[in-house]
Amino acid sequence: MDYLKAFLVGGLMCVVGQILIDRTKITPARILVLFVVLGCLLGGLGVYGKLVDFAGAGATVPLPGFGYAMSKSVMAEVDKNGLIGVETGAFKAMAGGVTAAVLFSFLASLVFSAKAK
């Protein structure tokens, strides 16, 4: 049952993203940013945590889950260190993911050659 919940919630997020790509003039990059910001906002309001409890990886793996993880870390750091936690919390939470993205992008650039369209 957990797999079904994860599949349905994660799939629904993907469907919403695809509808936005197909039916609007919003660029995919802006849709990605919108999803991360929505994850931050819903995480800060306590709504996204309930979705994570329900769907597990179906809610944490898509882009709103990135925003949720960031908001969760920022709130914990603010409670611990005060207002400076707004910056330090985001850096602590996302350092590993951003480092991996940069590293693997660099390695891919060494293996493949980009071609202009």
PDB file of C-alpha atoms in Angstrom:
ATOM      1  CA  MET A   1       0.000   0.000   0.000  1.00  0.00           C
ATOM      2  CA  ASP A   2       2.928   2.349   0.713  1.00  0.00           C
ATOM      3  CA  TYR A   3       4.205   1.892  -2.828  1.00  0.00           C
ATOM      4  CA  LEU A   4       0.797   2.721  -4.257  1.00  0.00           C
ATOM      5  CA  LYS A   5       0.514   5.905  -2.189  1.00  0.00           C
ATOM      6  CA  ALA A   6       4.028   6.988  -3.200  1.00  0.00           C
ATOM      7  CA  PHE A   7       3.319   6.256  -6.852  1.00  0.00           C
ATOM      8  CA  LEU A   8       0.018   8.135  -6.865  1.00  0.00           C
ATOM      9  CA  VAL A   9       1.286  11.247  -5.075  1.00  0.00           C
ATOM     10  CA  GLY A  10       4.574  11.443  -6.994  1.00  0.00           C
ATOM     11  CA  GLY A  11       2.778  10.693 -10.247  1.00  0.00           C
ATOM     12  CA  LEU A  12       0.185  13.379  -9.572  1.00  0.00           C
ATOM     13  CA  MET A  13       2.958  15.933  -9.068  1.00  0.00           C
ATOM     14  CA  CYS A  14       4.476  14.893 -12.388  1.00  0.00           C
ATOM     15  CA  VAL A  15       1.090  15.146 -14.099  1.00  0.00           C
ATOM     16  CA  VAL A  16       0.620  18.686 -12.772  1.00  0.00           C
ATOM     17  CA  GLY A  17       4.081  19.623 -14.036  1.00  0.00           C
ATOM     18  CA  GLN A  18       3.389  18.121 -17.455  1.00  0.00           C
ATOM     19  CA  ILE A  19       0.052  19.924 -17.712  1.00  0.00           C
ATOM     20  CA  LEU A  20       1.781  23.205 -16.875  1.00  0.00           C
ATOM     21  CA  ILE A  21       4.392  22.533 -19.571  1.00  0.00           C
ATOM     22  CA  ASP A  22       1.809  21.554 -22.197  1.00  0.00           C
ATOM     23  CA  ARG A  23      -0.956  24.066 -21.494  1.00  0.00           C
ATOM     24  CA  THR A  24       0.851  27.231 -20.410  1.00  0.00           C
ATOM     25  CA  LYS A  25       3.668  29.374 -21.700  1.00  0.00           C
ATOM     26  CA  ILE A  26       5.593  29.016 -18.453  1.00  0.00           C
ATOM     27  CA  THR A  27       9.095  27.746 -19.152  1.00  0.00           C
ATOM     28  CA  PRO A  28      10.119  24.403 -17.620  1.00  0.00           C
ATOM     29  CA  ALA A  29      12.776  26.155 -15.531  1.00  0.00           C
ATOM     30  CA  ARG A  30      10.149  28.406 -13.977  1.00  0.00           C
ATOM     31  CA  ILE A  31       7.909  25.432 -13.301  1.00  0.00           C
ATOM     32  CA  LEU A  32      10.788  23.736 -11.475  1.00  0.00           C
ATOM     33  CA  VAL A  33      11.359  26.855  -9.378  1.00  0.00           C
ATOM     34  CA  LEU A  34       7.614  27.083  -8.706  1.00  0.00           C
ATOM     35  CA  PHE A  35       7.588  23.497  -7.424  1.00  0.00           C
ATOM     36  CA  VAL A  36      10.541  24.110  -5.095  1.00  0.00           C
ATOM     37  CA  VAL A  37       9.001  27.327  -3.760  1.00  0.00           C
ATOM     38  CA  LEU A  38       5.650  25.602  -3.209  1.00  0.00           C
ATOM     39  CA  GLY A  39       7.454  22.861  -1.296  1.00  0.00           C
ATOM     40  CA  CYS A  40       9.116  25.526   0.878  1.00  0.00           C
ATOM     41  CA  LEU A  41       5.876  27.357   1.527  1.00  0.00           C
ATOM     42  CA  LEU A  42       3.831  24.251   2.241  1.00  0.00           C
ATOM     43  CA  GLY A  43       6.637  22.903   4.429  1.00  0.00           C
ATOM     44  CA  GLY A  44       6.766  26.135   6.400  1.00  0.00           C
ATOM     45  CA  LEU A  45       3.009  26.038   6.898  1.00  0.00           C
ATOM     46  CA  GLY A  46       3.155  22.438   8.095  1.00  0.00           C
ATOM     47  CA  VAL A  47       1.042  21.086   5.243  1.00  0.00           C
ATOM     48  CA  TYR A  48       3.751  19.286   3.289  1.00  0.00           C
ATOM     49  CA  GLY A  49       4.873  17.292   6.330  1.00  0.00           C
ATOM     50  CA  LYS A  50       1.458  15.608   6.418  1.00  0.00           C
ATOM     51  CA  LEU A  51       1.815  14.735   2.750  1.00  0.00           C
ATOM     52  CA  VAL A  52       5.267  13.248   3.453  1.00  0.00           C
ATOM     53  CA  ASP A  53       3.801  11.200   6.304  1.00  0.00           C
ATOM     54  CA  PHE A  54       1.131   9.886   3.920  1.00  0.00           C
ATOM     55  CA  ALA A  55       3.142   9.304   0.733  1.00  0.00           C
ATOM     56  CA  GLY A  56       6.748   8.905   1.906  1.00  0.00           C
ATOM     57  CA  ALA A  57       9.134   8.944  -1.060  1.00  0.00           C
ATOM     58  CA  GLY A  58       6.286   9.954  -3.370  1.00  0.00           C
ATOM     59  CA  ALA A  59       6.411  13.346  -1.686  1.00  0.00           C
ATOM     60  CA  THR A  60      10.086  13.679  -0.784  1.00  0.00           C
ATOM     61  CA  VAL A  61      11.714  12.688  -4.095  1.00  0.00           C
ATOM     62  CA  PRO A  62       9.994  15.208  -6.460  1.00  0.00           C
ATOM     63  CA  LEU A  63      11.079  18.855  -6.498  1.00  0.00           C
ATOM     64  CA  PRO A  64       8.606  20.071  -3.866  1.00  0.00           C
ATOM     65  CA  GLY A  65      10.348  17.623  -1.525  1.00  0.00           C
ATOM     66  CA  PHE A  66      13.573  19.575  -2.049  1.00  0.00           C
ATOM     67  CA  GLY A  67      11.820  22.752  -0.949  1.00  0.00           C
ATOM     68  CA  TYR A  68      10.236  20.943   1.984  1.00  0.00           C
ATOM     69  CA  ALA A  69      13.605  19.614   3.161  1.00  0.00           C
ATOM     70  CA  MET A  70      15.075  23.096   2.913  1.00  0.00           C
ATOM     71  CA  SER A  71      12.234  24.693   4.895  1.00  0.00           C
ATOM     72  CA  LYS A  72      12.435  21.984   7.546  1.00  0.00           C
ATOM     73  CA  SER A  73      16.169  22.551   7.987  1.00  0.00           C
ATOM     74  CA  VAL A  74      15.784  26.332   8.064  1.00  0.00           C
ATOM     75  CA  MET A  75      13.105  26.140  10.759  1.00  0.00           C
ATOM     76  CA  ALA A  76      15.293  23.840  12.873  1.00  0.00           C
ATOM     77  CA  GLU A  77      18.290  26.184  12.540  1.00  0.00           C
ATOM     78  CA  VAL A  78      16.206  29.259  13.365  1.00  0.00           C
ATOM     79  CA  ASP A  79      14.984  27.536  16.535  1.00  0.00           C
ATOM     80  CA  LYS A  80      18.572  26.638  17.415  1.00  0.00           C
ATOM     81  CA  ASN A  81      20.543  29.769  16.352  1.00  0.00           C
ATOM     82  CA  GLY A  82      18.033  32.548  15.777  1.00  0.00           C
ATOM     83  CA  LEU A  83      17.674  34.579  12.609  1.00  0.00           C
ATOM     84  CA  ILE A  84      21.074  33.567  11.209  1.00  0.00           C
ATOM     85  CA  GLY A  85      19.562  30.081  10.883  1.00  0.00           C
ATOM     86  CA  VAL A  86      17.689  31.278   7.798  1.00  0.00           C
ATOM     87  CA  GLU A  87      20.953  31.156   5.865  1.00  0.00           C
ATOM     88  CA  THR A  88      22.830  28.414   7.674  1.00  0.00           C
ATOM     89  CA  GLY A  89      19.862  26.037   7.667  1.00  0.00           C
ATOM     90  CA  ALA A  90      19.437  26.194   3.916  1.00  0.00           C
ATOM     91  CA  PHE A  91      23.161  25.687   3.317  1.00  0.00           C
ATOM     92  CA  LYS A  92      23.410  22.745   5.708  1.00  0.00           C
ATOM     93  CA  ALA A  93      20.382  20.979   4.281  1.00  0.00           C
ATOM     94  CA  MET A  94      21.220  21.359   0.623  1.00  0.00           C
ATOM     95  CA  ALA A  95      25.027  21.248   0.593  1.00  0.00           C
ATOM     96  CA  GLY A  96      25.219  17.539  -0.180  1.00  0.00           C
ATOM     97  CA  GLY A  97      22.635  17.653  -2.969  1.00  0.00           C
ATOM     98  CA  VAL A  98      24.082  20.725  -4.632  1.00  0.00           C
ATOM     99  CA  THR A  99      27.618  19.360  -4.368  1.00  0.00           C
ATOM    100  CA  ALA A 100      26.532  16.090  -5.964  1.00  0.00           C
ATOM    101  CA  ALA A 101      24.729  17.934  -8.780  1.00  0.00           C
ATOM    102  CA  VAL A 102      27.788  20.066  -9.555  1.00  0.00           C
ATOM    103  CA  LEU A 103      30.194  17.130  -9.337  1.00  0.00           C
ATOM    104  CA  PHE A 104      28.138  14.809 -11.553  1.00  0.00           C
ATOM    105  CA  SER A 105      27.455  17.604 -14.040  1.00  0.00           C
ATOM    106  CA  PHE A 106      31.173  18.228 -14.286  1.00  0.00           C
ATOM    107  CA  LEU A 107      31.891  14.532 -14.774  1.00  0.00           C
ATOM    108  CA  ALA A 108      29.189  14.310 -17.466  1.00  0.00           C
ATOM    109  CA  SER A 109      30.754  17.296 -19.237  1.00  0.00           C
ATOM    110  CA  LEU A 110      34.048  15.420 -19.377  1.00  0.00           C
ATOM    111  CA  VAL A 111      32.445  12.345 -20.921  1.00  0.00           C
ATOM    112  CA  PHE A 112      29.989  13.983 -23.351  1.00  0.00           C
ATOM    113  CA  SER A 113      30.366  16.960 -25.662  1.00  0.00           C
ATOM    114  CA  ALA A 114      27.590  19.513 -25.899  1.00  0.00           C
ATOM    115  CA  LYS A 115      26.252  20.525 -29.270  1.00  0.00           C
ATOM    116  CA  ALA A 116      24.447  23.744 -30.071  1.00  0.00           C
ATOM    117  CA  LYS A 117      20.915  23.385 -31.377  1.00  0.00           C
TER     118      LYS A 117
END
